[in-house]
PDB file of C-alpha atoms in Angstrom:
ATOM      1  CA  UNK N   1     135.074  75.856  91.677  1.00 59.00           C
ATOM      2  CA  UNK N   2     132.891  73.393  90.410  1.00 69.00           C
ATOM      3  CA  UNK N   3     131.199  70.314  91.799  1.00 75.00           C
ATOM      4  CA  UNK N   4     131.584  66.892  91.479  1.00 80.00           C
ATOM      5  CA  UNK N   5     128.999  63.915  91.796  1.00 79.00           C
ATOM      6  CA  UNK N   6     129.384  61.842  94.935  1.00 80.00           C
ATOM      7  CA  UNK N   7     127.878  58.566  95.478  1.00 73.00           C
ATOM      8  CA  UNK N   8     127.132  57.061  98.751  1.00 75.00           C
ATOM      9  CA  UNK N   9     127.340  52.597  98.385  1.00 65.00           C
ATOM     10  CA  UNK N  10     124.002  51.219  99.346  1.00 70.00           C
ATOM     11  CA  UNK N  11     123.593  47.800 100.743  1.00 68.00           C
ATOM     12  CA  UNK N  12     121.913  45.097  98.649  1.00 62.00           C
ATOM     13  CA  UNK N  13     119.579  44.725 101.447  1.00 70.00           C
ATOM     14  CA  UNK N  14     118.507  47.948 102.084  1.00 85.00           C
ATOM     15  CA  UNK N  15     116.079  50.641  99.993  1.00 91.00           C
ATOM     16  CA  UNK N  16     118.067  53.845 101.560  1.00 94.00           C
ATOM     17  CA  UNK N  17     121.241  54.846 103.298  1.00 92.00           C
ATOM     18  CA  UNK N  18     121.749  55.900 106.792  1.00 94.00           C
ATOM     19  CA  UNK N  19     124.993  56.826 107.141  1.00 91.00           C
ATOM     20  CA  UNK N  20     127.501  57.950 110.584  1.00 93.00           C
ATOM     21  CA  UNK N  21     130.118  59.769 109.534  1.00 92.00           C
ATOM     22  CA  UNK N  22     133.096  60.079 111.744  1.00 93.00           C
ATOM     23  CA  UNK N  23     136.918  61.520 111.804  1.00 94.00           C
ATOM     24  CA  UNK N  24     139.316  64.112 112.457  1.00 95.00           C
ATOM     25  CA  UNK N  25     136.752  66.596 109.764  1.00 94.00           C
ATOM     26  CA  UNK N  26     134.753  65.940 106.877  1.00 93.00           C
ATOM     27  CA  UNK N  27     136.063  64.888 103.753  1.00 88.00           C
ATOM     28  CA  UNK N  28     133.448  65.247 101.538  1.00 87.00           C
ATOM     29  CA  UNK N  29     134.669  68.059  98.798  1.00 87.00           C
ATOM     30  CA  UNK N  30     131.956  70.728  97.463  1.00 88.00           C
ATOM     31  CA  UNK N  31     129.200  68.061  95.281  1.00 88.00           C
ATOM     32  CA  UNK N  32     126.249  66.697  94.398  1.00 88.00           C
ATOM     33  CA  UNK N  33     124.447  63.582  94.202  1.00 89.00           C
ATOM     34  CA  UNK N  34     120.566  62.634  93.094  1.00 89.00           C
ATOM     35  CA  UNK N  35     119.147  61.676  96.141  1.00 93.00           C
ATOM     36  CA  UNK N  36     117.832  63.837  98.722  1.00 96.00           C
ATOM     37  CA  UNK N  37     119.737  64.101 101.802  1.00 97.00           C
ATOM     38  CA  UNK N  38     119.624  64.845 105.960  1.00 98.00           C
ATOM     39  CA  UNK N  39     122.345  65.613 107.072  1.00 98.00           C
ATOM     40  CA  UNK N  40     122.268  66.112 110.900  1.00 98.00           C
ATOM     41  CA  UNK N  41     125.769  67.279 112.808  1.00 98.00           C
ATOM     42  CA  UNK N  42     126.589  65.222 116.157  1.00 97.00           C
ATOM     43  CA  UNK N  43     129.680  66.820 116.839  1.00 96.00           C
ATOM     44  CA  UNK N  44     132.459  69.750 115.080  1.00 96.00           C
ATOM     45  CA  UNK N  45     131.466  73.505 113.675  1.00 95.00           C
ATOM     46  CA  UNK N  46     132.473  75.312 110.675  1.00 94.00           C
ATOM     47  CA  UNK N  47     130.534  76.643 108.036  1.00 93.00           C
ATOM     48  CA  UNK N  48     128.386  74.877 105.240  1.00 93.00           C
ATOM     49  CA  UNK N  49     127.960  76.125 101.441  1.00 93.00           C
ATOM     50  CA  UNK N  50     124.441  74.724 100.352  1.00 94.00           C
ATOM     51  CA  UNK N  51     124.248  76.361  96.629  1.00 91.00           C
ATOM     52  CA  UNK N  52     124.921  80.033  96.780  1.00 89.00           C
ATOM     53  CA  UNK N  53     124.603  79.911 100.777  1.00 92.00           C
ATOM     54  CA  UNK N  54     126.721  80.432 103.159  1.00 90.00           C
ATOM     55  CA  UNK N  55     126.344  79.513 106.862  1.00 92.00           C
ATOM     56  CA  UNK N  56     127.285  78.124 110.009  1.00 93.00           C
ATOM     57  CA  UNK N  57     126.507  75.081 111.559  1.00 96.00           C
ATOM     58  CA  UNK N  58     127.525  73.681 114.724  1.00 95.00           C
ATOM     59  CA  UNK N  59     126.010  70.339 117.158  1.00 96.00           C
ATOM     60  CA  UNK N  60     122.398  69.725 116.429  1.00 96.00           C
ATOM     61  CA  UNK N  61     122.322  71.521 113.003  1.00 97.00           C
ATOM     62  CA  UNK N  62     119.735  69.688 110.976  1.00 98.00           C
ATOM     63  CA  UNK N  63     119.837  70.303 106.553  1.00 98.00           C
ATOM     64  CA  UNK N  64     117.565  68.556 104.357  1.00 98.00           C
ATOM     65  CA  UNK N  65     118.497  68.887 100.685  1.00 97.00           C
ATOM     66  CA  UNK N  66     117.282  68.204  97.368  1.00 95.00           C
ATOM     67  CA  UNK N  67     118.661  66.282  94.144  1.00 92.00           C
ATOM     68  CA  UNK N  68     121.459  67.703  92.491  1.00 90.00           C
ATOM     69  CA  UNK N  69     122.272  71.031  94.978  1.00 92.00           C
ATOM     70  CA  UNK N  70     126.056  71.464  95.540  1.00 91.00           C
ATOM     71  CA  UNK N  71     127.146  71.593  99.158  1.00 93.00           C
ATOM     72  CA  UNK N  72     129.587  71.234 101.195  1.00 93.00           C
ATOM     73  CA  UNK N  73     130.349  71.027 105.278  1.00 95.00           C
ATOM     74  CA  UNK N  74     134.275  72.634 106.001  1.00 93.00           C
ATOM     75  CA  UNK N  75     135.682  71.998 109.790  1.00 94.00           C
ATOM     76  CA  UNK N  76     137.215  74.927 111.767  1.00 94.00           C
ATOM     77  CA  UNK N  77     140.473  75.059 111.004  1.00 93.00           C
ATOM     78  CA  UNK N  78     141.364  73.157 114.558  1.00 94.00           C
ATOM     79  CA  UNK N  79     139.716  69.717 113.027  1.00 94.00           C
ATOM     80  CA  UNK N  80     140.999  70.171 110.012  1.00 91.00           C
ATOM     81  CA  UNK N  81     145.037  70.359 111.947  1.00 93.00           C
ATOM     82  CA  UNK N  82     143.871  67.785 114.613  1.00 92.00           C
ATOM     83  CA  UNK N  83     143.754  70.169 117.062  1.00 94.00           C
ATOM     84  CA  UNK N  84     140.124  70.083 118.364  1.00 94.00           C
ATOM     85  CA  UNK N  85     140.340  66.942 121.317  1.00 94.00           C
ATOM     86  CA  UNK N  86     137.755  65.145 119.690  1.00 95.00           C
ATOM     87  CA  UNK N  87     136.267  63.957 115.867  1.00 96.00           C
ATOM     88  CA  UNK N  88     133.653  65.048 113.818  1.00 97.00           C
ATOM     89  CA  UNK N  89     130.527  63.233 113.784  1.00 97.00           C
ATOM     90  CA  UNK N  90     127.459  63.260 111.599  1.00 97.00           C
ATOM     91  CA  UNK N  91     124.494  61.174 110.597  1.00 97.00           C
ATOM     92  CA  UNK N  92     123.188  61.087 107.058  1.00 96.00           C
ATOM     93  CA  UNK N  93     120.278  59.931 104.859  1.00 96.00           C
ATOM     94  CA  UNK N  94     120.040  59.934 101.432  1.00 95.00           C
ATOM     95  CA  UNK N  95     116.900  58.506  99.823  1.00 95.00           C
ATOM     96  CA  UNK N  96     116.143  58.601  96.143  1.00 92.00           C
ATOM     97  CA  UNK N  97     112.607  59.489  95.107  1.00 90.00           C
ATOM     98  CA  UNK N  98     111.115  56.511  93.961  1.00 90.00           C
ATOM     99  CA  UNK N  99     112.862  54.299  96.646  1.00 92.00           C
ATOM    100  CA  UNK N 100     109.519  53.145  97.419  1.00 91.00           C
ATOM    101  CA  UNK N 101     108.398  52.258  94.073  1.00 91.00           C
ATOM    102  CA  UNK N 102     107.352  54.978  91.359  1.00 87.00           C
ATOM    103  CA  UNK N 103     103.697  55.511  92.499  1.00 90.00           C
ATOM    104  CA  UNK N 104     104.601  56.101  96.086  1.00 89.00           C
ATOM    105  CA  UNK N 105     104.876  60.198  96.126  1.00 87.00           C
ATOM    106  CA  UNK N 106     101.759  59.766  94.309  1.00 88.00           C
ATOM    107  CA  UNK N 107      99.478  58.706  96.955  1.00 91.00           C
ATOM    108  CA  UNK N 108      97.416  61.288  97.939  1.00 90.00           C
ATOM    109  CA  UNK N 109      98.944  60.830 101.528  1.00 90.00           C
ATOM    110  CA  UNK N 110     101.675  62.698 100.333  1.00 91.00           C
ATOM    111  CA  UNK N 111     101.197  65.559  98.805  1.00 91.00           C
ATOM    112  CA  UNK N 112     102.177  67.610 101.953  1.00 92.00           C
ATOM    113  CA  UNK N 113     105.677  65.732 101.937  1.00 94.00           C
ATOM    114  CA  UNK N 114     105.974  66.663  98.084  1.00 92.00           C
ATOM    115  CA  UNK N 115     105.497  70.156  98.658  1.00 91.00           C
ATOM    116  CA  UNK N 116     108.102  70.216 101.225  1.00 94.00           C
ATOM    117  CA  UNK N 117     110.632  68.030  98.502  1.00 93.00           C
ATOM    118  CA  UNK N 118     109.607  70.608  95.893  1.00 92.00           C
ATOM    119  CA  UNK N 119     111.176  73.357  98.452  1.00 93.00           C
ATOM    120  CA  UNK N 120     114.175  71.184  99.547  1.00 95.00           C
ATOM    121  CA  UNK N 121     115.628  71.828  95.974  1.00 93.00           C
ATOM    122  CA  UNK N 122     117.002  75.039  97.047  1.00 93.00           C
ATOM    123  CA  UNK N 123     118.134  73.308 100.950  1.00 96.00           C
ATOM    124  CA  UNK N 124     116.370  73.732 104.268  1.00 96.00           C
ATOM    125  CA  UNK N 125     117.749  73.818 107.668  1.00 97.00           C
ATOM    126  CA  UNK N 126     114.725  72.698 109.885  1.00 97.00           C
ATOM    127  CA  UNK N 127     114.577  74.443 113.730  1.00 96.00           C
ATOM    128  CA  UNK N 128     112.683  74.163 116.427  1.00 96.00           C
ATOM    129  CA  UNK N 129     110.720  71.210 117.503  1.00 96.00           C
ATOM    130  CA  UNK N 130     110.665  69.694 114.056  1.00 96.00           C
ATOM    131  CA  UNK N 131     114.501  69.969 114.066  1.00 97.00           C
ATOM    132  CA  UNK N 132     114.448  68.232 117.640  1.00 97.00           C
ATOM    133  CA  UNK N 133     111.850  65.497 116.592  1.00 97.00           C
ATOM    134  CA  UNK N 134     114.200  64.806 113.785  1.00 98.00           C
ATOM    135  CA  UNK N 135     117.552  64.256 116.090  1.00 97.00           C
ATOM    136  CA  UNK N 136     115.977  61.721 118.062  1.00 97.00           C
ATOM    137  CA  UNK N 137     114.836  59.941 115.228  1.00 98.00           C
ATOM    138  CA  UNK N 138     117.606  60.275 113.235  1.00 97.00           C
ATOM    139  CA  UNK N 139     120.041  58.974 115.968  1.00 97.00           C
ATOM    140  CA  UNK N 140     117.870  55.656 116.729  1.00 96.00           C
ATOM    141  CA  UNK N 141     118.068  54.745 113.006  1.00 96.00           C
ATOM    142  CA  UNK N 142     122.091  54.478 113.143  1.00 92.00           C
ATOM    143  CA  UNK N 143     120.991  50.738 115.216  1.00 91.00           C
ATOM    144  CA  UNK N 144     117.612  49.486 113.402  1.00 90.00           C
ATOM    145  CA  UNK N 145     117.197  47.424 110.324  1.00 84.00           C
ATOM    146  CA  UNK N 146     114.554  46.496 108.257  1.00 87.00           C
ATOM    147  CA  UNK N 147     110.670  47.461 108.504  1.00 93.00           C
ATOM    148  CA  UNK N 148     111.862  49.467 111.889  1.00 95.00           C
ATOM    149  CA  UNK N 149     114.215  51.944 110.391  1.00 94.00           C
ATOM    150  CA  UNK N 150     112.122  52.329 107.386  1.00 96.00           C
ATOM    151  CA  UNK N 151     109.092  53.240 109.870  1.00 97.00           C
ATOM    152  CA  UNK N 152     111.454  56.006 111.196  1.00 97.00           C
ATOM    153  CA  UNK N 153     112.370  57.487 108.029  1.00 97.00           C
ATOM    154  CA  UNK N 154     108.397  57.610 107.246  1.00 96.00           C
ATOM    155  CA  UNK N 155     108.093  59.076 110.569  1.00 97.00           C
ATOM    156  CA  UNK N 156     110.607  61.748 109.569  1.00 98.00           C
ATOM    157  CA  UNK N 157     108.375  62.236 106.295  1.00 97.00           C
ATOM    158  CA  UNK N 158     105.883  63.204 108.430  1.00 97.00           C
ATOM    159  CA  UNK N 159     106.824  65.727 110.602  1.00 97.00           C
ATOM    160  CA  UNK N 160     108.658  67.205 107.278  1.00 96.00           C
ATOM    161  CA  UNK N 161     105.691  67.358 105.598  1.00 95.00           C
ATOM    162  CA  UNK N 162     103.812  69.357 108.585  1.00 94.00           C
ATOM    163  CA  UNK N 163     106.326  71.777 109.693  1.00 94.00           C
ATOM    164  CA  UNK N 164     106.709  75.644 108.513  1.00 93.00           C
ATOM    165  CA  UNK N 165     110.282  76.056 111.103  1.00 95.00           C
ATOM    166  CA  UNK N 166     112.923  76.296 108.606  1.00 95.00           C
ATOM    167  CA  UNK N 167     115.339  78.678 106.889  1.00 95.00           C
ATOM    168  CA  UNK N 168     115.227  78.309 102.745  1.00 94.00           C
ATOM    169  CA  UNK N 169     118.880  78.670 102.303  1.00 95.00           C
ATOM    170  CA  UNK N 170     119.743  78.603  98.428  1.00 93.00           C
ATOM    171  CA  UNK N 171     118.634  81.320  95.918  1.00 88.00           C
ATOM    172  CA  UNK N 172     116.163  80.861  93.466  1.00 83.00           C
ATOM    173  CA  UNK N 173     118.848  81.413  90.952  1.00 76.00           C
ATOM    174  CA  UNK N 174     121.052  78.960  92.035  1.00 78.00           C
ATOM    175  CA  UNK N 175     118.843  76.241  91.278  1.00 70.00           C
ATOM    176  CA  UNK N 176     120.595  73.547  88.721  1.00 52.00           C
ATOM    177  CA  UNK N 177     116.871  72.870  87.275  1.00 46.00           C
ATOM    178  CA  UNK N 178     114.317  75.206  86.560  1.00 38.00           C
ATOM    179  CA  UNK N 179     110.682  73.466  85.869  1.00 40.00           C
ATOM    180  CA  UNK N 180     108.881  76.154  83.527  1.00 37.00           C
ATOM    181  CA  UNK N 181     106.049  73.148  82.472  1.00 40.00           C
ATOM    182  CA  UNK N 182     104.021  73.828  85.195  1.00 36.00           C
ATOM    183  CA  UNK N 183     100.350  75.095  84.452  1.00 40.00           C
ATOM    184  CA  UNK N 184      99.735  77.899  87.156  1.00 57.00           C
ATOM    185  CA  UNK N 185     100.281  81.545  86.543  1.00 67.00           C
ATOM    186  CA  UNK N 186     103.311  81.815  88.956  1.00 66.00           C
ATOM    187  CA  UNK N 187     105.121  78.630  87.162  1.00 68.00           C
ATOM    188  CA  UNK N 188     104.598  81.433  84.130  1.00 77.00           C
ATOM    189  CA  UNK N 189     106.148  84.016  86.328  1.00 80.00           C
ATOM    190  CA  UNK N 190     108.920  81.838  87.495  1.00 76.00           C
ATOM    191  CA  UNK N 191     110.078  80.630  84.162  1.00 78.00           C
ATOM    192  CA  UNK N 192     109.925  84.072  82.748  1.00 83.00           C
ATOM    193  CA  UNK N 193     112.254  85.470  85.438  1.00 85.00           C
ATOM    194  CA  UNK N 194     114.721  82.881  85.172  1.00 81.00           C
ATOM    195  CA  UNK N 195     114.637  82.941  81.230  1.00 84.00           C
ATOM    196  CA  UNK N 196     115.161  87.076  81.577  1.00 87.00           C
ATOM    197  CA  UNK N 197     116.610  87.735  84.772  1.00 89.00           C
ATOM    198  CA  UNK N 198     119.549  89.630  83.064  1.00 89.00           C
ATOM    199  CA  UNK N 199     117.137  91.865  81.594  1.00 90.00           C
ATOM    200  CA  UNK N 200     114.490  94.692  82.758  1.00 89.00           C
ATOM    201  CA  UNK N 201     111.716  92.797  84.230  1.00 88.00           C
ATOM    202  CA  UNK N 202     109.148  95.225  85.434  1.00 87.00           C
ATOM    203  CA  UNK N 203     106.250  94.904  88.375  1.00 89.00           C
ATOM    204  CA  UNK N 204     103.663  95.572  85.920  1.00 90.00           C
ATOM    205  CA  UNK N 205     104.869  93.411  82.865  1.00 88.00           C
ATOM    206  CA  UNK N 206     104.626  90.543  85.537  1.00 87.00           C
ATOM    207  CA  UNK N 207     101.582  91.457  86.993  1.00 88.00           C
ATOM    208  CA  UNK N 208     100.160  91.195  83.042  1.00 88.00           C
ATOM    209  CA  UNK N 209     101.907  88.063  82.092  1.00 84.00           C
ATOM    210  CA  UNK N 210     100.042  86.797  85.473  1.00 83.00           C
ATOM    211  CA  UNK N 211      96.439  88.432  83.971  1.00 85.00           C
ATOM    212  CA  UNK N 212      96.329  90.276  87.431  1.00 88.00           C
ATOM    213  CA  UNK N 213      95.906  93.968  88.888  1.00 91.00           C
ATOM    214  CA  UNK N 214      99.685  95.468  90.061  1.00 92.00           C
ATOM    215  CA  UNK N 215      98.257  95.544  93.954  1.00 92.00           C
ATOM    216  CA  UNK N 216      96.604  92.164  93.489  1.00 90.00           C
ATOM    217  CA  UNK N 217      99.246  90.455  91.972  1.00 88.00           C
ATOM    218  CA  UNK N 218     102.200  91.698  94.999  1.00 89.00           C
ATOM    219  CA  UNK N 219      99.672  90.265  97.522  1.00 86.00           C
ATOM    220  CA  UNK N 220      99.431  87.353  95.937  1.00 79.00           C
ATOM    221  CA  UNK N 221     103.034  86.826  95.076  1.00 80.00           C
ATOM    222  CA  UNK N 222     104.149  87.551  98.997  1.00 76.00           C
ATOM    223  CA  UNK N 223     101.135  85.274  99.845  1.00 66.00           C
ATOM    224  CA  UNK N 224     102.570  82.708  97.892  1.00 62.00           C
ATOM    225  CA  UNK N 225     106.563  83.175  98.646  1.00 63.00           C
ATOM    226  CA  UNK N 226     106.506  85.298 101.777  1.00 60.00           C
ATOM    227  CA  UNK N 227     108.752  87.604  99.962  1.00 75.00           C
ATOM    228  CA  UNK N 228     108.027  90.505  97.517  1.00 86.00           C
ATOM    229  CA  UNK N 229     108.543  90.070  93.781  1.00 88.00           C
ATOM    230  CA  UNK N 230     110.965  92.531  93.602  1.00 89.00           C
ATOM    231  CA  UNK N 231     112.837  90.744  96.537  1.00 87.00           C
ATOM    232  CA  UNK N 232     112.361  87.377  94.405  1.00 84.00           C
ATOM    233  CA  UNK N 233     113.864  89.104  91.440  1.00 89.00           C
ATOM    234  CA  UNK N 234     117.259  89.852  93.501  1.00 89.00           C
ATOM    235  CA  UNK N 235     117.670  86.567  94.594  1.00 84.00           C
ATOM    236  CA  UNK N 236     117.611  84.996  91.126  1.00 86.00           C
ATOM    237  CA  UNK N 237     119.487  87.321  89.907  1.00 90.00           C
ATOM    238  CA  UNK N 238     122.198  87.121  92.602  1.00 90.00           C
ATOM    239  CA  UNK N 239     122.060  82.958  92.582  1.00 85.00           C
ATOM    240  CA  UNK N 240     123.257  83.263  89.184  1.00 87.00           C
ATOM    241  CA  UNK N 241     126.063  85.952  90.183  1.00 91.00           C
ATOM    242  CA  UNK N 242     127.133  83.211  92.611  1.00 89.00           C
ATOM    243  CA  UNK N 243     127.691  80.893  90.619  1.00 85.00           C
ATOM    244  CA  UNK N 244     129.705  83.264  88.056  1.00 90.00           C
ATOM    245  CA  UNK N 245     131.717  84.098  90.881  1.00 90.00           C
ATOM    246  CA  UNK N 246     132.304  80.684  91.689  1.00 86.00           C
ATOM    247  CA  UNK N 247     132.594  78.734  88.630  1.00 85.00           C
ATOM    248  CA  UNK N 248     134.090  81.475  86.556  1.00 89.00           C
ATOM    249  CA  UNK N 249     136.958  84.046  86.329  1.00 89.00           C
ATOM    250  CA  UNK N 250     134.584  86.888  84.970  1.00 93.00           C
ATOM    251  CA  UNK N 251     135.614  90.255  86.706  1.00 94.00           C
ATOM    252  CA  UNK N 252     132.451  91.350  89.299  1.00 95.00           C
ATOM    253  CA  UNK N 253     131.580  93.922  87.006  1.00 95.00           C
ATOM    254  CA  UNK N 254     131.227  91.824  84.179  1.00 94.00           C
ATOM    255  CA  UNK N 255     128.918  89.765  86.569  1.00 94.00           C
ATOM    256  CA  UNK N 256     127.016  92.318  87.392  1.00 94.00           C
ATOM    257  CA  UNK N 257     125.644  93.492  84.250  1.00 93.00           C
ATOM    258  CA  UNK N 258     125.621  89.940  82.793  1.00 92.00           C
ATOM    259  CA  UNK N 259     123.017  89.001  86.133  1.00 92.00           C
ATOM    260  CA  UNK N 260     120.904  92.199  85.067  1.00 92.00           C
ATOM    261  CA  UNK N 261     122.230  94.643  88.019  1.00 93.00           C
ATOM    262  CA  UNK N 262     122.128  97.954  85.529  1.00 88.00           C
ATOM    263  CA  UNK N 263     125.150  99.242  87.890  1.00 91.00           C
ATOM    264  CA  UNK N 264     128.074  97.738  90.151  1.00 94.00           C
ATOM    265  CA  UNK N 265     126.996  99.655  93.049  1.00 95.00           C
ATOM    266  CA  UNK N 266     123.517  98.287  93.407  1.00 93.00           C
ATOM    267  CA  UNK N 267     124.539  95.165  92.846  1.00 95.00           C
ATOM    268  CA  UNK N 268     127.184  95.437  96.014  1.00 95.00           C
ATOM    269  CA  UNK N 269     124.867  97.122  97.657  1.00 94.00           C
ATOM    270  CA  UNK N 270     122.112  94.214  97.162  1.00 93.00           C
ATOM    271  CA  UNK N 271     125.059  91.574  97.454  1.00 93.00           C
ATOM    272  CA  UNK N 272     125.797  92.600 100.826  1.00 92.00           C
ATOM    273  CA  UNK N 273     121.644  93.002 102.188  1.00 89.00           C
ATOM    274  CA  UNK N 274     121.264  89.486 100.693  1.00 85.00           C
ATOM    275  CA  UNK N 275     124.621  87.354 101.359  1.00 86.00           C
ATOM    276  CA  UNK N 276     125.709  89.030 104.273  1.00 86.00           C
ATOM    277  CA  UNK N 277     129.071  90.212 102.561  1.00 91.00           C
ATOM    278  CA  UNK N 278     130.511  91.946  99.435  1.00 93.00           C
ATOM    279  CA  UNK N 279     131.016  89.804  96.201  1.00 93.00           C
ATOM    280  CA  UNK N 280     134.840  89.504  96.618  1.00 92.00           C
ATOM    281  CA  UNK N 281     134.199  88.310 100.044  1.00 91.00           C
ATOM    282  CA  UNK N 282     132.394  85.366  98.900  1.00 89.00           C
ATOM    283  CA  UNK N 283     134.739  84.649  96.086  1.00 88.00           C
ATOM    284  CA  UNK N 284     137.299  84.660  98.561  1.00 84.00           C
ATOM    285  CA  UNK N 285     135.452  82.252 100.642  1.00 81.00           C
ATOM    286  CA  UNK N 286     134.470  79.792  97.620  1.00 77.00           C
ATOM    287  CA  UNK N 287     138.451  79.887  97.208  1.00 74.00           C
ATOM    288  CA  UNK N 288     139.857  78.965 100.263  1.00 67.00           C
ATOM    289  CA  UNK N 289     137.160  75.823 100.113  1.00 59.00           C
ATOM    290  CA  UNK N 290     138.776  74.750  96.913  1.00 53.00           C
ATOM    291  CA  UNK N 291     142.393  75.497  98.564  1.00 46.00           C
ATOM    292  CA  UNK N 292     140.740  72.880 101.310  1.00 48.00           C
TER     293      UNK N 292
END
């Protein structure tokens, strides 16, 4: 199944887009745009793909995404047939990063926001009180204009930028854009992985390329990731089985071993501890979206 580019109109007048959407489901097929987007849901449930993710959402469920990471939100069957009493409703932002002029993530201001946009590449879905902060706000911007709404949004920014509740929902793998310029020893790491993920990668060859003891180097990894490198590994390897599975008609052993999973029953076995369900499963799912 692949993904198409979908473009929002923006008013002469206005530097971003918030949007209400409303009707018997959502239309919007599985895409991508380059803006970063909020998407909060008002009213419906069903599931949403965000990359090689697969969840649920239902009233109150709060995404924020980065540029270029397919999604898609697909209605329970009764909105889709007209059968659930009432529409679908959400409210959505997309902002492009230099919407404030070029300089603006510059700033020294906001280098906690850009760490957050940095992570929003692979899709968040925010909880707790950030997620609540965010409704309210979110909701009063569908009536402001001008400086008002704009104050909101940088309101938004804020509480983005200072909050650790969410749930990273893409893989590593998935990721359209991998950035292997960066300087530090883990942008080494990370570039290295996703260059050789369908070969042996070892603990200790990473722990060398990083100049670092074995032990050191694990702590420092989880420190850095909350998650193991080994664990990290997996998921890049299975983002990119995702999108095989989706995009392609390769057989799921042929996936396997082109992902780096030496044999098919580890990688069902790590399929299913990571995605929650077997590798036909989610094919099966990505095709009844594209039947949609």
């Amino acid at each position: 199944m692949k993904s198409i580019e979908v473009r929002l109109p923006q008013d002469f007048d206005k530097s971003f887009i918030v949007f209400k959407e409303k009707g018997q489901y959502f239309p919007c097929p599985w895409h991508y745009h380059p803006e970063y987007e909020l998407v909060l849901v008002l009213k419906s449930q069903g599931r949403r793909m965000v990359g090689d993710h697969i969840g649920y959402f239902q009233e109150g469920d709060l995404v924020c995404m980065g540029p270029y990471l397919p999604h898609v939100w697909v209605n329970e069957p009764n909105f889709v047939n007209g059968q659930a009493g009432y529409e679908a409703e959400a409210i959505v932002i997309h902002f492009q990063k230099d919407f404030l002029g070029e300089d603006f993530l510059k700033i020294p201001e906001m280098e906690t926001l850009k760490n957050f946009l940095r992570l929003s590449k692979r899709g968040l879905a925010l909880q707790g009180k950030a997620k609540e902060q965010i409704n309210v706000l979110m909701k009063e911007m569908i009536h402001m204009n001008g400086i008002q709404r704009l104050s909101s949004l940088l309101s938004i920014f804020d509480i983005l930028s200072q909050t650790r509740d969410y749930e990273l929902l893409a893989s590593p793998g998935y990721l359209n854009q991998i950035d292997p310029q960066g300087s530090d020893r883990l942008d080494k790491i990370k570039a290295y992985i996703h260059k050789n993920f369908d070969k042996d990668i070892s603990l200790p060859e990473a722990a060398a390329m990083a100049n670092m003891a074995v032990t050191t180097f694990c702590n420092f990894f989880k420190e850095q990731y909350r998650i193991t490198f080994v664990e990290y590994l997996h998921t890049v390897r299975l983002g990119h089985a995702c999108r095989m599975l989706s995009e392609t008609d390769m057989n799921i052993v042929e996936v396997a071993f082109e992902c780096g999973f030496n044999n098919l029953a580890n990688f069902n076995r790590q399929f299913k501890k990571y995605k929650k369900m077997t590798p036909t499963h989610f094919r099966k799912m990505v095709n009844m979206q594209e039947v949609a």
